[in-house]
């Protein structure tokens, strides 16, 4: 199964990464007037013909009264191949690092199917279902994934919500929410929240966010 997944992912992701749209989010929050949480998130999207490639990297760091309170990394690469106007197949790889978990490293490779539920000038809703393997520090196991993506974007405001559920011997949750006001076509200010849940702890970080589209 691993060889089949790897071959499929390589085929899906082998198209060259060309110029596209890159967005950088910078976030910060001060706790009790002295403890700082910082976040940097970079997303790159490229579309060509039937292909759509997405890349995302994010790092959260929190300093709590002289010690590290959070040090997390999240990375994702995904390629979609459109079957028609509503449906597509996809390959995705994801890597996460959490400094405070006993299983600090978590990697997932999966293939699946996506459906564009709604498309209007300002509102887009998609859902993806995929299956693959998850590799941690201690074992490798099958994983089922469901991702629901909502984006509202008009002349002044943008709202994004990405909900990811992964099912193995436990249920992993990642929910990312952004609400922004467009200062210009390339600059937004707003609020960004990232919530994650795994077997050992919940994490809920809300930040004042500055978004830059390059």
PDB file of C-alpha atoms in Angstrom:
ATOM      1  CA  UNK A   1       0.000   0.000   0.000  1.00  0.00           C
ATOM      2  CA  UNK A   2       2.842   2.391   0.815  1.00  0.00           C
ATOM      3  CA  UNK A   3       4.375   1.894  -2.652  1.00  0.00           C
ATOM      4  CA  UNK A   4       1.044   2.586  -4.354  1.00  0.00           C
ATOM      5  CA  UNK A   5       0.494   5.741  -2.301  1.00  0.00           C
ATOM      6  CA  UNK A   6       4.027   6.984  -2.958  1.00  0.00           C
ATOM      7  CA  UNK A   7       3.751   6.382  -6.709  1.00  0.00           C
ATOM      8  CA  UNK A   8       0.409   8.179  -6.877  1.00  0.00           C
ATOM      9  CA  UNK A   9       1.647  11.132  -4.824  1.00  0.00           C
ATOM     10  CA  UNK A  10       4.749  11.510  -6.971  1.00  0.00           C
ATOM     11  CA  UNK A  11       2.624  11.465 -10.114  1.00  0.00           C
ATOM     12  CA  UNK A  12       0.232  14.053  -8.697  1.00  0.00           C
ATOM     13  CA  UNK A  13       2.940  16.347  -7.347  1.00  0.00           C
ATOM     14  CA  UNK A  14       5.478  16.056 -10.154  1.00  0.00           C
ATOM     15  CA  UNK A  15       4.263  19.066 -12.140  1.00  0.00           C
ATOM     16  CA  UNK A  16       6.735  21.973 -11.842  1.00  0.00           C
ATOM     17  CA  UNK A  17       6.083  24.742  -9.321  1.00  0.00           C
ATOM     18  CA  UNK A  18       5.654  27.909 -11.366  1.00  0.00           C
ATOM     19  CA  UNK A  19       4.824  31.480 -10.453  1.00  0.00           C
ATOM     20  CA  UNK A  20       1.531  31.755  -8.613  1.00  0.00           C
ATOM     21  CA  UNK A  21      -0.002  33.578  -5.664  1.00  0.00           C
ATOM     22  CA  UNK A  22       1.927  33.730  -2.394  1.00  0.00           C
ATOM     23  CA  UNK A  23       0.407  34.964   0.865  1.00  0.00           C
ATOM     24  CA  UNK A  24       2.336  35.652   4.067  1.00  0.00           C
ATOM     25  CA  UNK A  25       0.513  35.941   7.412  1.00  0.00           C
ATOM     26  CA  UNK A  26       2.286  37.465  10.415  1.00  0.00           C
ATOM     27  CA  UNK A  27       0.554  37.198  13.784  1.00  0.00           C
ATOM     28  CA  UNK A  28       1.287  38.125  17.394  1.00  0.00           C
ATOM     29  CA  UNK A  29      -0.447  38.159  20.750  1.00  0.00           C
ATOM     30  CA  UNK A  30       0.683  39.367  24.187  1.00  0.00           C
ATOM     31  CA  UNK A  31      -0.403  37.396  27.268  1.00  0.00           C
ATOM     32  CA  UNK A  32      -0.665  39.287  30.574  1.00  0.00           C
ATOM     33  CA  UNK A  33       1.270  42.182  29.074  1.00  0.00           C
ATOM     34  CA  UNK A  34       4.569  40.270  28.868  1.00  0.00           C
ATOM     35  CA  UNK A  35       4.275  36.777  27.322  1.00  0.00           C
ATOM     36  CA  UNK A  36       4.350  36.777  23.520  1.00  0.00           C
ATOM     37  CA  UNK A  37       2.909  34.300  21.030  1.00  0.00           C
ATOM     38  CA  UNK A  38       4.134  34.711  17.454  1.00  0.00           C
ATOM     39  CA  UNK A  39       3.051  33.035  14.231  1.00  0.00           C
ATOM     40  CA  UNK A  40       4.234  33.058  10.638  1.00  0.00           C
ATOM     41  CA  UNK A  41       2.268  31.330   7.896  1.00  0.00           C
ATOM     42  CA  UNK A  42       3.218  31.177   4.207  1.00  0.00           C
ATOM     43  CA  UNK A  43       0.894  29.840   1.504  1.00  0.00           C
ATOM     44  CA  UNK A  44       1.617  29.451  -2.212  1.00  0.00           C
ATOM     45  CA  UNK A  45      -0.999  28.485  -4.824  1.00  0.00           C
ATOM     46  CA  UNK A  46      -0.411  27.821  -8.500  1.00  0.00           C
ATOM     47  CA  UNK A  47      -3.043  26.832 -11.082  1.00  0.00           C
ATOM     48  CA  UNK A  48      -2.374  25.644 -14.619  1.00  0.00           C
ATOM     49  CA  UNK A  49      -4.950  23.875 -16.772  1.00  0.00           C
ATOM     50  CA  UNK A  50      -6.453  21.034 -14.742  1.00  0.00           C
ATOM     51  CA  UNK A  51      -3.750  21.236 -12.057  1.00  0.00           C
ATOM     52  CA  UNK A  52      -3.842  23.177  -8.799  1.00  0.00           C
ATOM     53  CA  UNK A  53      -0.871  23.061  -6.420  1.00  0.00           C
ATOM     54  CA  UNK A  54      -0.964  24.293  -2.814  1.00  0.00           C
ATOM     55  CA  UNK A  55       1.944  24.649  -0.385  1.00  0.00           C
ATOM     56  CA  UNK A  56       1.704  25.835   3.214  1.00  0.00           C
ATOM     57  CA  UNK A  57       4.204  26.223   6.069  1.00  0.00           C
ATOM     58  CA  UNK A  58       3.494  27.580   9.543  1.00  0.00           C
ATOM     59  CA  UNK A  59       5.457  28.078  12.758  1.00  0.00           C
ATOM     60  CA  UNK A  60       4.036  28.982  16.182  1.00  0.00           C
ATOM     61  CA  UNK A  61       6.279  30.071  19.036  1.00  0.00           C
ATOM     62  CA  UNK A  62       5.251  31.132  22.528  1.00  0.00           C
ATOM     63  CA  UNK A  63       7.477  32.453  25.291  1.00  0.00           C
ATOM     64  CA  UNK A  64       5.891  32.146  28.734  1.00  0.00           C
ATOM     65  CA  UNK A  65       7.765  33.952  31.533  1.00  0.00           C
ATOM     66  CA  UNK A  66      11.216  32.958  30.351  1.00  0.00           C
ATOM     67  CA  UNK A  67      10.458  29.452  29.058  1.00  0.00           C
ATOM     68  CA  UNK A  68       9.162  27.998  25.809  1.00  0.00           C
ATOM     69  CA  UNK A  69       5.389  27.522  25.999  1.00  0.00           C
ATOM     70  CA  UNK A  70       4.840  26.499  22.388  1.00  0.00           C
ATOM     71  CA  UNK A  71       7.080  25.514  19.480  1.00  0.00           C
ATOM     72  CA  UNK A  72       5.059  23.962  16.635  1.00  0.00           C
ATOM     73  CA  UNK A  73       5.637  23.530  12.905  1.00  0.00           C
ATOM     74  CA  UNK A  74       3.057  22.590  10.276  1.00  0.00           C
ATOM     75  CA  UNK A  75       3.799  21.911   6.608  1.00  0.00           C
ATOM     76  CA  UNK A  76       1.565  20.749   3.754  1.00  0.00           C
ATOM     77  CA  UNK A  77       1.878  20.117   0.017  1.00  0.00           C
ATOM     78  CA  UNK A  78      -1.169  19.221  -2.082  1.00  0.00           C
ATOM     79  CA  UNK A  79      -1.890  18.739  -5.772  1.00  0.00           C
ATOM     80  CA  UNK A  80      -5.393  18.617  -7.270  1.00  0.00           C
ATOM     81  CA  UNK A  81      -6.248  17.333 -10.747  1.00  0.00           C
ATOM     82  CA  UNK A  82      -9.649  18.460 -12.010  1.00  0.00           C
ATOM     83  CA  UNK A  83     -11.957  15.803 -13.469  1.00  0.00           C
ATOM     84  CA  UNK A  84     -14.710  18.300 -14.323  1.00  0.00           C
ATOM     85  CA  UNK A  85     -16.074  21.607 -12.987  1.00  0.00           C
ATOM     86  CA  UNK A  86     -17.126  20.073  -9.654  1.00  0.00           C
ATOM     87  CA  UNK A  87     -14.859  17.095  -8.958  1.00  0.00           C
ATOM     88  CA  UNK A  88     -11.129  16.425  -8.637  1.00  0.00           C
ATOM     89  CA  UNK A  89      -8.615  13.883  -7.360  1.00  0.00           C
ATOM     90  CA  UNK A  90      -5.814  14.871  -5.028  1.00  0.00           C
ATOM     91  CA  UNK A  91      -2.544  13.837  -3.455  1.00  0.00           C
ATOM     92  CA  UNK A  92      -1.389  15.364  -0.174  1.00  0.00           C
ATOM     93  CA  UNK A  93       1.571  15.133   2.193  1.00  0.00           C
ATOM     94  CA  UNK A  94       1.600  16.763   5.629  1.00  0.00           C
ATOM     95  CA  UNK A  95       4.240  17.081   8.349  1.00  0.00           C
ATOM     96  CA  UNK A  96       3.849  18.382  11.912  1.00  0.00           C
ATOM     97  CA  UNK A  97       6.267  18.927  14.767  1.00  0.00           C
ATOM     98  CA  UNK A  98       5.168  19.581  18.359  1.00  0.00           C
ATOM     99  CA  UNK A  99       7.959  20.170  20.882  1.00  0.00           C
ATOM    100  CA  UNK A 100       5.920  18.980  23.876  1.00  0.00           C
ATOM    101  CA  UNK A 101       4.372  15.735  22.611  1.00  0.00           C
ATOM    102  CA  UNK A 102       5.863  12.315  23.262  1.00  0.00           C
ATOM    103  CA  UNK A 103       5.367  11.709  19.523  1.00  0.00           C
ATOM    104  CA  UNK A 104       6.954  14.954  18.362  1.00  0.00           C
ATOM    105  CA  UNK A 105       6.960  14.106  14.649  1.00  0.00           C
ATOM    106  CA  UNK A 106       3.846  13.277  12.633  1.00  0.00           C
ATOM    107  CA  UNK A 107       3.805  12.733   8.853  1.00  0.00           C
ATOM    108  CA  UNK A 108       0.864  11.820   6.607  1.00  0.00           C
ATOM    109  CA  UNK A 109       0.678  10.842   2.927  1.00  0.00           C
ATOM    110  CA  UNK A 110      -2.735  10.329   1.326  1.00  0.00           C
ATOM    111  CA  UNK A 111      -4.704  10.303  -1.928  1.00  0.00           C
ATOM    112  CA  UNK A 112      -8.381  11.045  -2.341  1.00  0.00           C
ATOM    113  CA  UNK A 113     -11.319  12.825  -3.926  1.00  0.00           C
ATOM    114  CA  UNK A 114     -12.577  16.399  -3.668  1.00  0.00           C
ATOM    115  CA  UNK A 115     -15.929  17.975  -4.492  1.00  0.00           C
ATOM    116  CA  UNK A 116     -16.637  21.679  -5.061  1.00  0.00           C
ATOM    117  CA  UNK A 117     -19.890  22.050  -3.139  1.00  0.00           C
ATOM    118  CA  UNK A 118     -20.499  25.717  -3.928  1.00  0.00           C
ATOM    119  CA  UNK A 119     -18.932  28.301  -6.236  1.00  0.00           C
ATOM    120  CA  UNK A 120     -20.147  31.910  -6.509  1.00  0.00           C
ATOM    121  CA  UNK A 121     -18.352  35.204  -7.129  1.00  0.00           C
ATOM    122  CA  UNK A 122     -17.720  35.627  -3.388  1.00  0.00           C
ATOM    123  CA  UNK A 123     -18.289  32.238  -1.715  1.00  0.00           C
ATOM    124  CA  UNK A 124     -16.484  28.925  -2.220  1.00  0.00           C
ATOM    125  CA  UNK A 125     -17.066  25.660  -0.323  1.00  0.00           C
ATOM    126  CA  UNK A 126     -15.206  22.375  -0.929  1.00  0.00           C
ATOM    127  CA  UNK A 127     -14.930  19.019   0.822  1.00  0.00           C
ATOM    128  CA  UNK A 128     -12.173  16.424   0.458  1.00  0.00           C
ATOM    129  CA  UNK A 129     -11.994  12.780   1.558  1.00  0.00           C
ATOM    130  CA  UNK A 130      -8.705  10.883   1.431  1.00  0.00           C
ATOM    131  CA  UNK A 131      -6.962   7.777   2.767  1.00  0.00           C
ATOM    132  CA  UNK A 132      -3.322   7.025   3.382  1.00  0.00           C
ATOM    133  CA  UNK A 133      -0.714   6.321   6.030  1.00  0.00           C
ATOM    134  CA  UNK A 134       0.437   8.202   9.127  1.00  0.00           C
ATOM    135  CA  UNK A 135       3.975   7.899  10.450  1.00  0.00           C
ATOM    136  CA  UNK A 136       4.873   8.966  14.003  1.00  0.00           C
ATOM    137  CA  UNK A 137       7.976   8.486  16.162  1.00  0.00           C
ATOM    138  CA  UNK A 138       6.707   5.086  17.269  1.00  0.00           C
ATOM    139  CA  UNK A 139       4.615   3.488  14.509  1.00  0.00           C
ATOM    140  CA  UNK A 140       2.961   3.604  11.094  1.00  0.00           C
ATOM    141  CA  UNK A 141      -0.795   3.215  10.703  1.00  0.00           C
ATOM    142  CA  UNK A 142      -3.597   3.774   8.173  1.00  0.00           C
ATOM    143  CA  UNK A 143      -5.446   7.096   8.298  1.00  0.00           C
ATOM    144  CA  UNK A 144      -8.736   8.423   6.941  1.00  0.00           C
ATOM    145  CA  UNK A 145      -9.042  12.182   6.411  1.00  0.00           C
ATOM    146  CA  UNK A 146     -11.828  14.673   5.818  1.00  0.00           C
ATOM    147  CA  UNK A 147     -11.213  18.340   5.034  1.00  0.00           C
ATOM    148  CA  UNK A 148     -13.925  21.003   4.731  1.00  0.00           C
ATOM    149  CA  UNK A 149     -12.870  24.370   3.289  1.00  0.00           C
ATOM    150  CA  UNK A 150     -14.952  27.584   3.238  1.00  0.00           C
ATOM    151  CA  UNK A 151     -13.875  30.937   1.792  1.00  0.00           C
ATOM    152  CA  UNK A 152     -15.867  34.174   1.573  1.00  0.00           C
ATOM    153  CA  UNK A 153     -14.109  36.987  -0.279  1.00  0.00           C
ATOM    154  CA  UNK A 154     -15.601  40.324  -1.347  1.00  0.00           C
ATOM    155  CA  UNK A 155     -14.199  43.793  -2.016  1.00  0.00           C
ATOM    156  CA  UNK A 156     -13.600  44.598   1.680  1.00  0.00           C
ATOM    157  CA  UNK A 157     -13.663  41.422   3.769  1.00  0.00           C
ATOM    158  CA  UNK A 158     -12.304  37.893   3.642  1.00  0.00           C
ATOM    159  CA  UNK A 159     -13.327  34.932   5.825  1.00  0.00           C
ATOM    160  CA  UNK A 160     -11.602  31.538   5.643  1.00  0.00           C
ATOM    161  CA  UNK A 161     -12.239  28.362   7.624  1.00  0.00           C
ATOM    162  CA  UNK A 162     -10.359  25.081   7.099  1.00  0.00           C
ATOM    163  CA  UNK A 163     -11.458  22.075   9.180  1.00  0.00           C
ATOM    164  CA  UNK A 164      -9.328  18.912   9.028  1.00  0.00           C
ATOM    165  CA  UNK A 165     -10.229  15.628  10.735  1.00  0.00           C
ATOM    166  CA  UNK A 166      -7.901  12.605  10.702  1.00  0.00           C
ATOM    167  CA  UNK A 167      -9.046   9.210  11.980  1.00  0.00           C
ATOM    168  CA  UNK A 168      -6.586   6.560  13.149  1.00  0.00           C
ATOM    169  CA  UNK A 169      -6.717   5.002  16.618  1.00  0.00           C
ATOM    170  CA  UNK A 170      -7.627   8.543  17.730  1.00  0.00           C
ATOM    171  CA  UNK A 171      -9.217  11.580  16.083  1.00  0.00           C
ATOM    172  CA  UNK A 172      -6.945  14.493  15.236  1.00  0.00           C
ATOM    173  CA  UNK A 173      -8.554  17.912  14.711  1.00  0.00           C
ATOM    174  CA  UNK A 174      -7.127  21.056  13.124  1.00  0.00           C
ATOM    175  CA  UNK A 175      -9.344  24.074  12.559  1.00  0.00           C
ATOM    176  CA  UNK A 176      -7.939  27.272  11.065  1.00  0.00           C
ATOM    177  CA  UNK A 177     -10.072  30.444  10.937  1.00  0.00           C
ATOM    178  CA  UNK A 178      -9.230  33.868   9.509  1.00  0.00           C
ATOM    179  CA  UNK A 179     -11.279  37.048   9.422  1.00  0.00           C
ATOM    180  CA  UNK A 180      -9.674  39.983   7.658  1.00  0.00           C
ATOM    181  CA  UNK A 181     -10.329  43.492   6.413  1.00  0.00           C
ATOM    182  CA  UNK A 182      -8.723  44.481   3.109  1.00  0.00           C
ATOM    183  CA  UNK A 183      -6.699  47.645   3.553  1.00  0.00           C
ATOM    184  CA  UNK A 184      -5.587  47.293  -0.086  1.00  0.00           C
ATOM    185  CA  UNK A 185      -5.766  44.478  -2.646  1.00  0.00           C
ATOM    186  CA  UNK A 186      -2.524  43.092  -1.182  1.00  0.00           C
ATOM    187  CA  UNK A 187      -2.787  43.938   2.537  1.00  0.00           C
ATOM    188  CA  UNK A 188      -5.287  42.631   5.095  1.00  0.00           C
ATOM    189  CA  UNK A 189      -5.544  43.048   8.862  1.00  0.00           C
ATOM    190  CA  UNK A 190      -7.658  40.880  11.114  1.00  0.00           C
ATOM    191  CA  UNK A 191      -7.832  37.957  13.516  1.00  0.00           C
ATOM    192  CA  UNK A 192      -6.497  34.440  13.000  1.00  0.00           C
ATOM    193  CA  UNK A 193      -7.240  31.391  15.148  1.00  0.00           C
ATOM    194  CA  UNK A 194      -5.701  27.904  14.970  1.00  0.00           C
ATOM    195  CA  UNK A 195      -7.159  25.093  17.093  1.00  0.00           C
ATOM    196  CA  UNK A 196      -5.629  21.604  17.235  1.00  0.00           C
ATOM    197  CA  UNK A 197      -6.550  18.524  19.247  1.00  0.00           C
ATOM    198  CA  UNK A 198      -4.609  15.275  19.568  1.00  0.00           C
ATOM    199  CA  UNK A 199      -4.264  12.489  22.122  1.00  0.00           C
ATOM    200  CA  UNK A 200      -2.239  14.536  24.615  1.00  0.00           C
ATOM    201  CA  UNK A 201      -3.440  18.133  24.521  1.00  0.00           C
ATOM    202  CA  UNK A 202      -5.548  20.836  22.933  1.00  0.00           C
ATOM    203  CA  UNK A 203      -4.016  23.987  21.509  1.00  0.00           C
ATOM    204  CA  UNK A 204      -6.028  27.144  20.828  1.00  0.00           C
ATOM    205  CA  UNK A 205      -4.107  30.210  19.596  1.00  0.00           C
ATOM    206  CA  UNK A 206      -5.768  33.501  18.573  1.00  0.00           C
ATOM    207  CA  UNK A 207      -3.599  36.212  17.028  1.00  0.00           C
ATOM    208  CA  UNK A 208      -3.841  39.697  15.608  1.00  0.00           C
ATOM    209  CA  UNK A 209      -2.898  39.081  11.988  1.00  0.00           C
ATOM    210  CA  UNK A 210      -1.290  41.010   9.145  1.00  0.00           C
ATOM    211  CA  UNK A 211      -1.685  39.367   5.717  1.00  0.00           C
ATOM    212  CA  UNK A 212       0.481  40.254   2.710  1.00  0.00           C
ATOM    213  CA  UNK A 213      -0.218  38.948  -0.800  1.00  0.00           C
ATOM    214  CA  UNK A 214       2.942  38.935  -2.933  1.00  0.00           C
TER     215      UNK A 214
END
